Amino acid sequence: ALYLPTTVCIGLGTVLVKTLAWIRRDRWAVVRTHSWSNVRLVYKYVAIYHFAWKLDKAYAKLKPPVDAMESLPGSSDVLDKIIKSGPDTYQKKATNRLQIESLLDCVCDLVDSTRRKGNTPMVLDIGAGKALFTRAVYEALDRSVSVIALDSRRPKKESHKTGDMFYDPLTADINVGDKPYTR
């Protein structure tokens, strides 16, 4: 007697299911698009604080950074020696030194793990430029690993036909027992 027709019940059920699916997909749409500005402002603050909470939670899982000066014993001494023997370039900046020292630590760890596995390591620096990092790796590993500095820059002047060999060791400086340094 007071029952709705079957088609109306099916239609209402379909609308209900679609509405619930829409709300589950974007449950904050009603609040975000609300006509009152205060409601939107509260949503904005809640969203910002929720995002900040997620960032803090992710940050708490990270390991603390290693100070670059402590990363590889003697890396700053090696870098000082190379920079003093080379020309006055922008690579001498403190930010570049920190980056080189931290990368040096990573490469030395990789070389050590490769040696422990019984393989012969070789370091290839692609896009070496002036090759300060390549030379630092070569010297930090006591010239016991073959190092290749690869750069495809074409020289613009006749005097630069040898490439950017600013920090490369002189051929006379490489001893008989040293591994090769190739550019």
CSV table of C-alpha atoms in Angstrom, one decimal:
chain,number,residue,atom,x,y,z
A,1,ALA,CA,0.0,0.0,0.0
A,2,LEU,CA,2.7,2.5,1.0
A,3,TYR,CA,5.5,0.9,-0.9
A,4,LEU,CA,7.3,2.7,-3.7
A,5,PRO,CA,7.3,1.2,-7.2
A,6,THR,CA,10.3,-1.1,-7.9
A,7,THR,CA,11.7,1.2,-10.6
A,8,VAL,CA,11.8,4.2,-8.2
A,9,CYS,CA,13.5,2.1,-5.5
A,10,ILE,CA,16.1,0.9,-8.1
A,11,GLY,CA,16.6,4.5,-9.2
A,12,LEU,CA,17.1,5.8,-5.7
A,13,GLY,CA,19.4,3.0,-4.9
A,14,THR,CA,21.5,3.8,-7.9
A,15,VAL,CA,21.7,7.5,-7.0
A,16,LEU,CA,22.6,6.6,-3.4
A,17,VAL,CA,25.4,4.3,-4.6
A,18,LYS,CA,26.8,6.8,-7.0
A,19,THR,CA,26.6,9.6,-4.4
A,20,LEU,CA,28.5,7.5,-1.9
A,21,ALA,CA,31.1,6.6,-4.4
A,22,TRP,CA,31.5,10.3,-5.3
A,23,ILE,CA,31.8,11.3,-1.7
A,24,ARG,CA,34.4,8.6,-1.0
A,25,ARG,CA,36.5,9.7,-4.0
A,26,ASP,CA,36.4,13.4,-3.0
A,27,ARG,CA,34.8,13.7,0.4
A,28,TRP,CA,36.0,17.3,1.0
A,29,ALA,CA,34.5,18.7,-2.3
A,30,VAL,CA,31.4,19.9,-0.5
A,31,VAL,CA,33.5,21.8,2.0
A,32,ARG,CA,36.1,23.1,-0.5
A,33,THR,CA,33.4,24.4,-2.8
A,34,HIS,CA,31.1,25.7,-0.1
A,35,SER,CA,29.6,29.1,-0.7
A,36,TRP,CA,30.6,30.5,2.7
A,37,SER,CA,34.1,31.7,2.8
A,38,ASN,CA,34.6,30.8,6.4
A,39,VAL,CA,34.0,27.1,5.7
A,40,ARG,CA,36.5,27.2,2.8
A,41,LEU,CA,39.1,29.0,5.0
A,42,VAL,CA,38.8,26.4,7.8
A,43,TYR,CA,39.2,23.6,5.2
A,44,LYS,CA,42.3,25.4,3.9
A,45,TYR,CA,43.9,25.6,7.3
A,46,VAL,CA,43.1,22.0,8.1
A,47,ALA,CA,44.6,20.9,4.7
A,48,ILE,CA,47.8,22.9,5.3
A,49,TYR,CA,48.3,21.5,8.8
A,50,HIS,CA,47.5,18.0,7.7
A,51,PHE,CA,50.1,18.3,4.9
A,52,ALA,CA,52.7,19.7,7.4
A,53,TRP,CA,51.9,16.8,9.7
A,54,LYS,CA,52.6,14.4,6.9
A,55,LEU,CA,55.9,16.1,6.1
A,56,ASP,CA,57.0,15.9,9.8
A,57,LYS,CA,56.1,12.3,9.9
A,58,ALA,CA,58.1,11.6,6.8
A,59,TYR,CA,61.0,13.7,8.0
A,60,ALA,CA,61.1,11.8,11.3
A,61,LYS,CA,61.8,8.5,9.4
A,62,LEU,CA,64.9,10.0,7.7
A,63,LYS,CA,68.4,9.4,9.0
A,64,PRO,CA,70.2,12.5,10.2
A,65,PRO,CA,72.6,13.9,7.5
A,66,VAL,CA,76.3,13.2,7.8
A,67,ASP,CA,78.5,16.2,8.1
A,68,ALA,CA,80.5,16.4,4.9
A,69,MET,CA,83.7,17.0,6.8
A,70,GLU,CA,83.3,13.8,8.8
A,71,SER,CA,82.3,11.7,5.8
A,72,LEU,CA,85.6,10.5,4.5
A,73,PRO,CA,88.7,11.0,6.6
A,74,GLY,CA,91.2,13.1,4.8
A,75,SER,CA,88.9,14.2,2.0
A,76,SER,CA,89.2,17.9,2.8
A,77,ASP,CA,93.1,17.5,2.9
A,78,VAL,CA,93.0,15.8,-0.5
A,79,LEU,CA,90.7,18.5,-1.9
A,80,ASP,CA,92.8,21.3,-0.5
A,81,LYS,CA,95.9,19.9,-2.1
A,82,ILE,CA,94.3,19.6,-5.5
A,83,ILE,CA,92.7,23.0,-5.4
A,84,LYS,CA,96.0,24.7,-4.4
A,85,SER,CA,97.8,23.0,-7.4
A,86,GLY,CA,95.0,24.0,-9.8
A,87,PRO,CA,93.8,27.3,-11.3
A,88,ASP,CA,91.5,29.8,-9.7
A,89,THR,CA,88.0,28.6,-10.7
A,90,TYR,CA,84.5,28.7,-9.2
A,91,GLN,CA,84.9,25.1,-7.9
A,92,LYS,CA,86.8,26.6,-4.9
A,93,LYS,CA,83.5,27.8,-3.4
A,94,ALA,CA,82.5,26.2,-0.1
A,95,THR,CA,79.2,24.8,-1.4
A,96,ASN,CA,81.1,23.0,-4.2
A,97,ARG,CA,83.6,21.6,-1.7
A,98,LEU,CA,80.8,20.2,0.5
A,99,GLN,CA,79.1,18.6,-2.5
A,100,ILE,CA,82.4,17.1,-3.7
A,101,GLU,CA,83.2,15.7,-0.3
A,102,SER,CA,79.8,14.1,0.1
A,103,LEU,CA,80.0,12.6,-3.4
A,104,LEU,CA,83.5,11.4,-2.7
A,105,ASP,CA,82.2,9.5,0.3
A,106,CYS,CA,79.5,7.8,-1.8
A,107,VAL,CA,82.0,6.8,-4.5
A,108,CYS,CA,84.5,5.5,-2.0
A,109,ASP,CA,81.8,3.4,-0.4
A,110,LEU,CA,80.8,2.0,-3.8
A,111,VAL,CA,84.4,1.2,-4.6
A,112,ASP,CA,84.9,-0.6,-1.3
A,113,SER,CA,81.7,-2.7,-1.7
A,114,THR,CA,82.8,-3.6,-5.3
A,115,ARG,CA,86.2,-4.7,-3.9
A,116,ARG,CA,84.6,-6.8,-1.2
A,117,LYS,CA,82.6,-8.6,-3.9
A,118,GLY,CA,85.9,-9.5,-5.6
A,119,ASN,CA,85.4,-7.3,-8.6
A,120,THR,CA,87.8,-4.7,-10.0
A,121,PRO,CA,86.4,-1.2,-9.6
A,122,MET,CA,86.7,1.6,-12.2
A,123,VAL,CA,85.3,5.1,-11.8
A,124,LEU,CA,83.8,6.8,-14.8
A,125,ASP,CA,82.9,10.5,-14.4
A,126,ILE,CA,80.5,11.5,-17.2
A,127,GLY,CA,80.4,15.2,-17.9
A,128,ALA,CA,83.6,15.8,-15.9
A,129,GLY,CA,84.3,19.3,-17.1
A,130,LYS,CA,87.4,20.5,-15.2
A,131,ALA,CA,87.5,17.1,-13.5
A,132,LEU,CA,88.0,18.3,-9.9
A,133,PHE,CA,85.7,15.6,-8.6
A,134,THR,CA,87.4,13.0,-10.7
A,135,ARG,CA,90.9,14.0,-9.5
A,136,ALA,CA,89.7,14.0,-5.9
A,137,VAL,CA,88.4,10.4,-6.3
A,138,TYR,CA,91.7,9.4,-7.8
A,139,GLU,CA,93.7,10.9,-5.0
A,140,ALA,CA,91.4,9.8,-2.2
A,141,LEU,CA,91.7,6.2,-3.3
A,142,ASP,CA,95.5,6.5,-3.4
A,143,ARG,CA,95.6,6.1,-7.2
A,144,SER,CA,94.6,2.4,-6.7
A,145,VAL,CA,91.5,2.6,-9.0
A,146,SER,CA,91.3,3.4,-12.7
A,147,VAL,CA,89.6,6.7,-13.2
A,148,ILE,CA,88.1,8.1,-16.4
A,149,ALA,CA,87.1,11.7,-16.8
A,150,LEU,CA,84.7,12.0,-19.8
A,151,ASP,CA,83.6,15.3,-21.3
A,152,SER,CA,82.3,16.0,-24.7
A,153,ARG,CA,82.8,19.8,-24.7
A,154,ARG,CA,84.4,21.1,-27.9
A,155,PRO,CA,87.2,23.6,-27.4
A,156,LYS,CA,86.3,27.1,-28.6
A,157,LYS,CA,89.9,28.4,-28.9
A,158,GLU,CA,93.0,26.9,-30.4
A,159,SER,CA,94.7,27.1,-27.0
A,160,HIS,CA,92.0,24.8,-25.5
A,161,LYS,CA,92.5,21.9,-27.8
A,162,THR,CA,93.6,19.7,-24.9
A,163,GLY,CA,90.2,20.2,-23.2
A,164,ASP,CA,89.7,21.4,-19.6
A,165,MET,CA,92.7,19.7,-18.1
A,166,PHE,CA,92.8,22.1,-15.1
A,167,TYR,CA,92.9,19.5,-12.3
A,168,ASP,CA,94.2,16.5,-14.2
A,169,PRO,CA,97.5,15.1,-12.8
A,170,LEU,CA,100.5,15.5,-15.0
A,171,THR,CA,101.7,12.4,-16.8
A,172,ALA,CA,105.0,12.7,-15.1
A,173,ASP,CA,103.3,12.7,-11.7
A,174,ILE,CA,101.7,9.2,-12.2
A,175,ASN,CA,104.0,6.5,-10.8
A,176,VAL,CA,104.6,3.0,-12.2
A,177,GLY,CA,102.3,1.3,-9.6
A,178,ASP,CA,99.5,3.8,-10.1
A,179,LYS,CA,96.3,2.9,-11.9
A,180,PRO,CA,95.6,5.0,-15.0
A,181,TYR,CA,93.9,8.4,-15.0
A,182,THR,CA,92.3,8.9,-18.4
A,183,ARG,CA,90.6,11.9,-19.9
